[in-house]
Amino acid sequence: MTQGHPPAAGWPPPGNADPRYGSAPPPAQPGPWGPPPPAPKSRRGLWIGLAAGALALAVCAGTAVGVGLGMRGDDEDGPAPKAAAGANGVTVTDAELTALLDRHSTALAAKDLDGYLAAFDPARKELVTGQAQLFRNLAKLPLSVARYEMIEKQGRVSDTFGQGITFQLDVSFVHQLDGFDLAPVAEWYRWTIVRAGKDAPIQVTAVTGAPAGGNGDSKTVYYPGPWDKWQEIHVERTPFALIITDAARAAVARRYAPAVDKAVTSNLAVWRANAPPEPLSDKFVVTLADGKDEMTSLYRIGTEKATEAGYSVGMVAAERKDGKDTIGGTRIVVDTSDRYFTRSGGDNDAHMVLRHEIAHSLMTLRTDLAAVDEFSKLDEWVVEGFAEYIAFHGRPLAASDRTAPSRQMVRNGWNGALPGNSDWDNPGMLTFHYWLGHTAMNHLAEKHGEPKLFRFVEAVYAGTPTDRAARDVLGVSLDEFRAGWADYIRELDG
């Protein structure tokens, strides 16, 4: 499983995706440590990012987050549009585009399908059909906020010779899932706008996802959502979750609904028993994907292919709070065709994956994005180790099927080091690194107590360098902690 990091500075909304849950080696793996099957990458490689996602939204979303972005199209007050406004000129003004988006937002709120489809070229039958499906899907969601806003234009918006014009308009779908999101978040679309002549209407002829211009790795910004991806979605409401999947898999959503609620309540019980500040949310949005291709596209910003069983994406709020960027909500995605969901194993499988991702989401919501520049110091062993610790809370280390091959790795000669962030890019060692993070949290809790474990992890999420967090919270240097933990691991075999 993975947790997302914030996007890098200059990028759009954040995502705390913790997509990669490293797959454990097959049960029949021989004693000596051998390369495990292709395991999910560490979250740092995938767009799992809080940092990238959150800050990305902040910077990329432009007006949506209070950051002014310049339009790449012609300035409507400049000489070209003024000339185009003459007898034969053709132009599209910002005022017209704003009015178009306002009508679109109003139609969605009024459940007016005809009004919603009015923006789209009726000759584009496939486009109109797709937008009608999107309208019906959105109607199934508990949206307390749903509006469309202009981000930026790309291309020529005026022609002085009366020729038709075509350009791209990046549009932010600002929305909030009532009871689940702390604040409105944004998904980005790219509309192709056409005006065929001076007196012709403005029409949308194509819709796709829009990338974050400030981030070269961006493919889209939280696009597609489940409502875009599937012709018809199924929404399963439970006391603690909003579960979304393809309508053809409604039975799968009903099957896993109790497991999702059990994972949430289990995690909340551990959280509250250790007296950290009250969780910012006790309800989560969970999307059930069928295969890695579906996972790769849902809520994505980057282009890397998903390999994990689940991930958690942090969504940057569409508007700043008190002048600061914040996380507006999270999205959890799990692959129910992954072996953690299909093999027989009870709580050691699906429930464990869900608890891991919910642990990421709980911490993501507490992330201080004002410290986003410190995220280069946010250590994977802390983030993934904490999620593993919560996923297996109350159960012995042997309950993790990472334990047996990892202990063999230790016996074969281990240097006693905590895995650095660059080490997580080695897929052959990913299972071992998850286990090392897990044992580090076990040792921390046994030696210093669970309340300090929570305080330590919170400090790291807030951007505090790990060594300083160890000194401030645990009263030891990171080197001292590491030495004690290395002894603890070597003593596991007696």
XYZ file of C-alpha atoms in Angstrom:
494
model
C 0.000 0.000 0.000
C 1.104 3.448 -0.444
C 0.655 6.878 0.780
C 0.808 9.844 -1.477
C 3.171 12.717 -1.012
C 2.540 16.355 -1.696
C 3.488 17.507 -5.135
C 6.594 19.502 -5.577
C 6.431 23.238 -5.435
C 4.746 24.695 -8.439
C 2.451 21.774 -8.943
C -1.358 21.513 -8.534
C -3.453 19.900 -5.809
C -1.892 17.470 -3.436
C -2.473 13.842 -3.231
C -1.624 11.673 -0.347
C -1.647 8.557 -2.161
C -0.078 5.696 -0.632
C -0.553 3.459 -3.497
C 2.053 0.895 -3.165
C 1.475 -1.935 -0.873
C 4.507 -4.002 -1.510
C 3.538 -7.526 -2.406
C 4.980 -10.204 -0.173
C 6.969 -13.019 -1.716
C 4.999 -16.123 -2.666
C 4.505 -18.636 0.157
C 6.716 -21.133 -1.664
C 9.689 -18.732 -1.724
C 12.905 -20.660 -0.853
C 14.683 -19.953 2.398
C 17.523 -17.785 1.092
C 16.286 -14.342 0.177
C 15.585 -14.203 -3.510
C 14.168 -11.386 -5.565
C 10.450 -11.258 -4.747
C 7.919 -10.961 -7.531
C 7.624 -7.478 -8.988
C 6.550 -5.555 -5.948
C 4.797 -2.260 -5.866
C 7.152 0.648 -5.780
C 7.539 2.873 -2.827
C 5.145 5.701 -2.811
C 7.852 8.202 -3.575
C 8.044 7.002 -7.179
C 4.332 6.927 -7.805
C 2.237 9.983 -7.579
C 1.245 9.180 -4.174
C 2.181 12.453 -3.076
C 0.832 14.696 -0.620
C 3.435 17.241 -1.281
C 3.143 17.161 -4.989
C -0.547 16.856 -4.926
C -1.355 19.390 -2.401
C 0.995 22.059 -3.450
C 0.233 21.263 -6.997
C -3.360 22.040 -6.509
C -2.413 25.121 -4.675
C -0.246 26.431 -7.424
C -1.877 24.840 -10.415
C -5.427 25.478 -9.512
C -4.859 29.136 -9.979
C -7.937 31.062 -9.010
C -9.377 27.984 -7.347
C -6.728 28.212 -4.670
C -6.124 31.884 -4.802
C -2.973 31.676 -6.902
C -3.298 33.835 -9.979
C -2.221 32.058 -13.150
C -1.768 33.998 -16.353
C -3.889 32.944 -19.303
C -1.878 31.584 -22.191
C -4.464 32.703 -24.705
C -4.811 36.238 -25.997
C -5.590 38.947 -23.480
C -9.206 39.901 -24.089
C -8.322 43.556 -23.498
C -5.316 43.450 -25.811
C -5.107 44.699 -29.391
C -5.957 41.378 -31.073
C -9.355 40.874 -29.411
C -10.239 44.534 -29.939
C -9.459 44.242 -33.620
C -11.363 40.996 -33.813
C -14.394 42.723 -32.386
C -14.723 44.664 -35.624
C -17.129 43.890 -38.419
C -15.585 40.563 -39.445
C -13.587 39.573 -36.363
C -14.201 36.481 -34.260
C -13.298 36.327 -30.575
C -14.178 34.607 -27.315
C -13.903 36.730 -24.171
C -13.232 35.676 -20.606
C -16.661 37.000 -19.677
C -18.282 34.614 -22.171
C -16.300 31.661 -20.859
C -17.153 32.498 -17.258
C -20.835 32.727 -18.187
C -20.609 29.356 -19.953
C -19.140 27.704 -16.837
C -21.673 29.395 -14.567
C -24.544 28.019 -16.668
C -22.926 24.578 -16.578
C -22.636 24.722 -12.768
C -26.225 25.919 -12.391
C -27.546 23.123 -14.596
C -25.715 20.493 -12.530
C -27.112 21.891 -9.285
C -30.639 22.035 -10.752
C -30.366 18.469 -12.107
C -31.092 19.936 -15.552
C -29.611 17.477 -18.055
C -30.508 19.527 -21.135
C -28.927 22.619 -19.598
C -25.821 20.629 -18.648
C -25.410 19.327 -22.190
C -26.003 22.732 -23.804
C -22.265 23.530 -23.730
C -21.362 20.545 -25.929
C -21.496 20.291 -29.707
C -24.628 18.195 -30.430
C -22.971 16.802 -33.560
C -20.401 15.046 -31.353
C -22.653 12.171 -30.359
C -20.018 10.236 -28.394
C -19.062 13.344 -26.441
C -22.677 14.169 -25.606
C -23.348 10.585 -24.530
C -20.293 10.613 -22.285
C -21.246 13.899 -20.658
C -24.784 12.659 -20.052
C -23.303 9.617 -18.306
C -21.087 11.920 -16.213
C -24.134 13.997 -15.243
C -26.011 10.903 -14.061
C -22.977 9.632 -12.136
C -22.483 12.944 -10.346
C -26.145 12.858 -9.319
C -25.358 9.734 -7.259
C -22.748 11.530 -5.134
C -23.453 13.532 -1.942
C -22.091 16.783 -3.396
C -22.442 19.790 -1.110
C -20.282 21.861 -3.498
C -20.126 21.376 -7.281
C -19.046 24.156 -9.619
C -16.878 24.714 -12.684
C -14.202 27.424 -12.787
C -11.756 28.635 -15.411
C -8.063 27.902 -14.907
C -6.329 28.994 -18.125
C -6.623 29.138 -21.918
C -4.189 27.731 -24.428
C -4.254 28.848 -28.030
C -5.554 31.784 -30.057
C -8.911 33.125 -28.880
C -9.321 35.793 -31.596
C -9.177 36.034 -35.385
C -9.337 39.401 -37.132
C -10.213 37.912 -40.534
C -13.438 36.222 -39.546
C -12.034 32.705 -39.457
C -13.324 30.270 -36.876
C -11.228 29.772 -33.767
C -10.335 26.696 -31.724
C -8.456 26.669 -28.420
C -8.194 24.733 -25.164
C -9.737 25.828 -21.889
C -8.582 24.177 -18.661
C -11.503 23.893 -16.271
C -11.500 23.126 -12.546
C -14.367 21.006 -11.233
C -14.503 22.214 -7.634
C -16.450 19.755 -5.503
C -16.950 18.533 -1.956
C -18.352 15.182 -0.864
C -20.620 16.043 2.027
C -19.542 14.384 5.272
C -16.309 13.070 3.754
C -14.248 16.034 2.540
C -13.073 18.690 4.973
C -13.138 21.307 2.209
C -13.822 21.512 -1.545
C -11.194 19.909 -3.787
C -10.628 20.169 -7.545
C -10.375 17.910 -10.598
C -9.062 19.408 -13.851
C -10.562 19.031 -17.304
C -9.320 20.302 -20.654
C -12.141 21.450 -22.923
C -11.643 22.136 -26.632
C -13.577 25.326 -27.398
C -14.766 26.180 -30.906
C -16.481 29.251 -32.320
C -17.047 28.729 -36.061
C -17.798 32.358 -36.901
C -18.626 35.762 -35.476
C -22.260 34.966 -34.682
C -21.735 31.282 -33.952
C -22.243 29.893 -30.452
C -19.356 28.757 -28.278
C -19.257 24.971 -28.284
C -17.186 22.335 -26.516
C -16.042 19.671 -28.984
C -13.776 17.496 -26.794
C -13.095 16.846 -23.108
C -10.120 15.179 -21.469
C -8.002 15.624 -18.357
C -5.769 18.673 -17.936
C -2.161 18.399 -16.760
C -0.564 20.635 -14.163
C 1.600 22.950 -16.185
C 4.049 23.521 -13.339
C 4.892 19.836 -12.962
C 6.560 18.008 -15.828
C 5.457 14.622 -14.460
C 1.797 15.598 -14.480
C -0.489 13.772 -16.858
C -3.724 14.997 -15.327
C -4.899 16.528 -12.064
C -7.024 13.967 -10.221
C -8.588 12.897 -13.517
C -10.360 10.642 -14.156
C -12.501 10.226 -11.101
C -14.677 7.108 -10.919
C -17.548 9.211 -12.300
C -15.510 9.853 -15.472
C -14.069 6.373 -15.848
C -17.137 4.178 -15.648
C -20.307 4.567 -17.710
C -22.319 4.006 -14.562
C -21.057 4.025 -11.000
C -22.398 2.243 -7.950
C -22.231 4.151 -4.659
C -22.434 2.180 -1.414
C -22.971 4.249 1.729
C -21.944 2.883 5.129
C -21.624 4.580 8.530
C -17.909 5.198 7.880
C -17.391 5.160 4.128
C -18.492 6.156 0.664
C -17.597 3.189 -1.534
C -17.554 3.798 -5.297
C -17.113 1.275 -8.090
C -18.330 0.279 -11.532
C -22.068 -0.451 -11.386
C -21.339 -3.886 -12.850
C -19.448 -4.649 -9.629
C -22.068 -3.459 -7.136
C -22.010 -6.871 -5.460
C -18.283 -6.463 -4.794
C -18.934 -3.127 -3.056
C -21.601 -4.702 -0.857
C -19.280 -7.603 -0.083
C -16.429 -5.385 1.138
C -18.521 -2.697 2.860
C -18.363 -4.422 6.292
C -14.585 -4.861 5.970
C -14.146 -1.156 5.181
C -16.143 -0.100 8.228
C -14.298 -2.585 10.415
C -10.955 -1.190 9.215
C -12.022 2.384 9.964
C -13.331 1.600 13.435
C -10.267 -0.494 14.278
C -7.923 2.323 13.280
C -9.940 4.957 15.111
C -9.866 2.841 18.288
C -6.053 2.669 18.166
C -5.822 6.377 17.406
C -8.076 7.448 20.256
C -6.480 5.073 22.749
C -3.213 6.963 22.336
C -4.641 10.439 22.877
C -3.368 12.306 19.831
C -5.573 15.202 18.672
C -9.015 14.050 17.561
C -9.002 12.623 14.007
C -10.034 15.261 11.495
C -12.364 12.776 9.825
C -13.864 9.416 10.695
C -15.360 8.839 7.227
C -13.448 7.939 4.076
C -13.963 7.648 0.316
C -12.919 4.226 -1.006
C -12.885 3.288 -4.699
C -12.775 -0.359 -5.735
C -10.739 -0.951 -8.902
C -10.483 -4.137 -10.929
C -6.869 -4.526 -11.949
C -3.779 -2.350 -12.141
C -4.839 -0.531 -15.318
C -7.866 0.894 -13.541
C -5.787 1.794 -10.510
C -3.210 3.545 -12.668
C -5.765 5.990 -14.022
C -7.990 6.777 -11.037
C -7.292 10.154 -9.395
C -3.874 10.192 -11.015
C -1.465 12.996 -11.661
C 1.721 11.155 -12.613
C 2.289 8.636 -15.385
C 3.769 5.616 -13.580
C 1.851 2.372 -13.641
C 0.372 1.235 -10.340
C 1.662 -2.063 -8.955
C 0.296 -1.890 -5.415
C -2.775 -3.442 -3.831
C -3.973 -0.072 -2.587
C -3.086 3.585 -2.253
C -4.280 6.727 -0.520
C -4.325 10.065 -2.327
C -4.320 13.387 -0.501
C -6.453 16.038 -2.227
C -5.376 19.645 -1.826
C -8.190 21.992 -0.875
C -9.358 24.219 -3.721
C -9.146 27.322 -1.550
C -6.622 28.429 1.013
C -7.545 28.621 4.674
C -6.131 31.586 6.576
C -3.708 32.096 3.708
C -2.417 28.515 3.869
C -2.844 25.461 1.652
C -4.491 22.508 3.372
C -5.621 18.985 2.588
C -9.317 18.972 1.713
C -9.824 15.210 1.774
C -8.402 11.844 0.751
C -9.256 9.133 -1.759
C -8.410 5.487 -1.141
C -8.218 3.094 -4.093
C -7.820 -0.671 -3.737
C -7.489 -3.359 -6.378
C -9.958 -6.101 -5.482
C -8.411 -8.396 -8.085
C -5.064 -8.277 -6.252
C -4.064 -11.451 -4.442
C -4.457 -9.714 -1.091
C -8.174 -9.684 -1.869
C -8.525 -12.943 -3.783
C -6.491 -15.440 -1.803
C -7.798 -17.041 1.367
C -6.338 -15.377 4.393
C -8.991 -13.535 6.371
C -7.728 -10.532 8.326
C -4.233 -11.043 6.961
C -5.347 -9.808 3.564
C -8.108 -7.382 2.546
C -8.624 -6.051 6.068
C -4.912 -5.443 6.444
C -4.710 -3.543 3.137
C -7.680 -1.365 4.105
C -6.249 -0.595 7.551
C -2.906 0.334 5.993
C -4.470 2.820 3.554
C -6.827 4.311 6.136
C -3.809 4.869 8.411
C -2.205 6.862 5.604
C -5.388 8.892 5.129
C -5.674 9.688 8.839
C -2.166 11.129 8.874
C -2.468 12.838 5.499
C -5.328 14.964 6.767
C -3.045 16.289 9.508
C -0.261 17.276 7.128
C 0.899 20.878 7.423
C 1.398 21.945 3.818
C 3.124 25.109 4.945
C 6.053 22.772 5.655
C 5.839 21.179 2.224
C 9.424 22.130 1.408
C 10.503 19.855 4.240
C 8.966 16.808 2.603
C 12.308 15.786 1.179
C 13.050 14.924 4.819
C 9.882 12.872 5.274
C 11.245 9.347 5.553
C 9.508 6.427 3.889
C 10.363 4.074 6.730
C 8.313 6.287 9.057
C 5.339 6.688 6.714
C 5.119 3.087 5.553
C 6.249 1.664 8.873
C 3.442 3.490 10.700
C 0.834 2.242 8.214
C 2.101 -1.333 8.599
C 2.118 -0.986 12.385
C -1.530 0.112 12.379
C -2.509 -2.525 9.811
C -1.205 -5.318 12.075
C -1.968 -3.662 15.399
C -2.680 -6.168 18.140
C -1.251 -9.060 16.156
C 2.226 -10.631 16.343
C 4.901 -9.710 13.841
C 4.631 -13.240 12.458
C 1.146 -12.365 11.159
C 2.854 -10.410 8.374
C 3.912 -12.682 5.553
C 6.861 -10.348 5.083
C 8.365 -11.592 8.333
C 9.736 -15.019 7.357
C 11.673 -13.906 4.239
C 12.816 -10.718 5.974
C 14.233 -12.585 8.959
C 16.111 -14.797 6.523
C 17.490 -11.642 4.961
C 18.731 -10.523 8.376
C 20.373 -13.899 8.992
C 22.059 -13.769 5.587
C 23.846 -10.588 6.554
C 22.192 -7.231 7.142
C 24.000 -3.944 7.777
C 21.630 -2.775 10.520
C 20.602 0.383 8.637
C 17.220 1.980 8.221
C 16.298 2.118 4.515
C 16.912 5.540 2.997
C 14.335 7.055 0.670
C 16.342 6.143 -2.421
C 16.396 2.504 -1.279
C 12.633 2.272 -1.775
C 13.126 2.512 -5.523
C 14.579 -1.018 -5.532
C 11.574 -3.312 -6.180
C 13.516 -6.417 -5.208
C 13.978 -5.089 -1.670
C 10.604 -3.439 -1.163
C 9.102 -6.198 0.973
C 12.142 -6.101 3.264
C 11.959 -2.329 3.577
C 8.278 -2.423 4.536
C 9.165 -4.957 7.208
C 12.059 -2.849 8.506
C 9.713 0.124 8.848
C 7.163 -2.066 10.603
C 9.715 -3.375 13.107
C 11.027 0.149 13.725
C 7.529 1.185 14.813
C 7.165 -1.959 16.947
C 10.435 -1.173 18.710
C 9.486 2.479 19.174
C 6.131 1.550 20.735
C 7.666 -1.085 23.031
C 10.464 1.187 24.256
C 8.763 4.584 24.338
C 5.028 3.807 24.344
C 2.345 4.190 21.691
C 1.445 7.812 22.562
C 5.010 8.851 21.723
C 4.895 6.784 18.548
C 1.916 8.869 17.389
C 3.608 12.118 18.398
C 6.780 11.141 16.556
C 4.943 10.233 13.336
C 2.847 13.401 13.486
C 6.004 15.482 13.840
C 7.520 13.862 10.755
C 4.335 14.420 8.737
C 4.428 18.065 9.779
C 7.814 18.424 8.083
C 10.101 18.011 11.101
C 13.371 16.292 10.106
C 13.320 12.764 11.487
C 16.425 13.197 13.635
C 14.985 16.294 15.284
C 11.645 14.552 15.796
C 13.478 11.679 17.527
C 15.275 14.077 19.865
C 12.196 16.195 20.582
C 9.723 13.342 21.103
C 11.779 10.276 22.062
C 14.652 12.014 23.828
C 17.309 10.159 21.796
C 19.178 10.823 18.594
C 18.184 8.970 15.457
C 21.500 7.079 15.600
C 20.730 5.940 19.159
C 17.242 4.851 18.113
C 18.627 2.967 15.120
C 21.210 1.128 17.203
C 18.589 -0.026 19.699
C 16.251 -1.084 16.896
C 19.007 -3.053 15.122
C 19.672 -4.960 18.372
C 15.927 -5.567 18.721
C 15.760 -7.136 15.223
C 18.793 -9.354 15.811
C 17.278 -10.559 19.074
C 14.111 -11.721 17.291
C 15.839 -14.993 16.497
C 16.997 -15.319 20.078
